[in-house]
Each structure stands twice: as structure tokens, then as C-alpha cells.
Short mmCIF file of C-alpha atoms in Angstrom, two decimals:
data_model
loop_
_atom_site.label_atom_id
_atom_site.label_comp_id
_atom_site.label_asym_id
_atom_site.label_seq_id
_atom_site.Cartn_x
_atom_site.Cartn_y
_atom_site.Cartn_z
CA UNK A 642 46.81 -36.79 39.28
CA UNK A 643 46.92 -39.77 36.67
CA UNK A 644 49.25 -41.99 38.70
CA UNK A 645 48.52 -40.92 42.47
CA UNK A 646 45.74 -43.19 43.90
CA UNK A 647 46.08 -41.88 47.49
CA UNK A 648 47.47 -38.60 48.70
CA UNK A 649 49.16 -38.30 51.95
CA UNK A 650 50.24 -34.74 51.50
CA UNK A 651 47.51 -33.50 53.84
CA UNK A 652 49.59 -34.60 56.73
CA UNK A 653 52.57 -32.49 55.56
CA UNK A 654 50.17 -29.52 54.88
CA UNK A 655 48.80 -29.81 58.33
CA UNK A 656 45.38 -30.54 57.06
CA UNK A 657 45.16 -34.03 58.46
CA UNK A 658 46.76 -35.97 61.29
CA UNK A 659 48.67 -39.16 60.48
CA UNK A 660 45.75 -41.19 62.10
CA UNK A 661 43.24 -39.29 60.03
CA UNK A 662 45.05 -39.91 56.97
CA UNK A 663 45.60 -43.64 57.89
CA UNK A 664 41.77 -43.98 58.43
CA UNK A 665 41.07 -42.46 54.94
CA UNK A 666 43.70 -44.84 53.41
CA UNK A 667 41.98 -47.70 55.11
CA UNK A 668 38.69 -46.63 53.87
CA UNK A 669 40.25 -46.28 50.24
CA UNK A 670 41.80 -49.74 50.43
CA UNK A 671 38.42 -51.30 51.49
CA UNK A 672 36.62 -49.58 48.45
CA UNK A 673 39.14 -50.90 46.14
CA UNK A 674 39.03 -54.36 47.65
CA UNK A 675 35.24 -54.46 47.41
CA UNK A 676 35.16 -53.26 43.82
CA UNK A 677 33.39 -49.84 44.67
CA UNK A 678 36.39 -47.92 43.38
CA UNK A 679 39.21 -48.52 40.77
CA UNK A 680 42.78 -47.40 40.64
CA UNK A 681 44.00 -44.79 38.36
CA UNK A 682 46.05 -47.34 36.41
CA UNK A 683 42.82 -49.47 35.91
CA UNK A 684 40.88 -46.44 34.89
CA UNK A 685 43.48 -45.50 32.18
CA UNK A 686 43.87 -49.03 31.06
CA UNK A 687 47.39 -49.34 32.09
CA UNK A 688 47.50 -53.03 32.95
CA UNK A 689 51.26 -53.55 32.39
CA UNK A 690 53.72 -54.32 35.13
CA UNK A 691 57.29 -53.22 35.01
CA UNK A 692 59.48 -54.16 38.01
CA UNK A 693 62.26 -51.75 38.75
CA UNK A 694 65.72 -52.91 39.39
CA UNK A 695 67.44 -51.72 42.58
CA UNK A 696 70.70 -50.15 42.61
CA UNK A 697 72.92 -48.72 39.79
CA UNK A 698 72.22 -49.61 36.23
CA UNK A 699 74.26 -48.78 33.19
#
């Protein structure tokens, strides 16, 4: 719950269709963009950025 901003699990659980979940995601993105809501990372003060390397790392 502290790292997931949007849950698409209801599609798999059969609680929502893909279209319903997509509408909910769009509404969430609009709330984020308008400043009505903040991301989990913002709320927890996690303002660092660590890009992951693709492929095998030793």
C-alpha cells in the first residue's frame, strides 16, 4: 500500500472491466495533475529517483 498509487487488480478479480479501470486511472491522473491528490512517494517524502539498469548485472 505504500508504493502502489493505482491498483488494476479489480480487473483480474472481475470487479471492474478494463474500460472501467481505465476510466478510474484517467480520473486519478487528472486529480494528480491538478494537485488535488499526491502520489504515495510524495506523501512519504520519497523524492529520490533511482533508474534501474536493464539486463543482467553482476
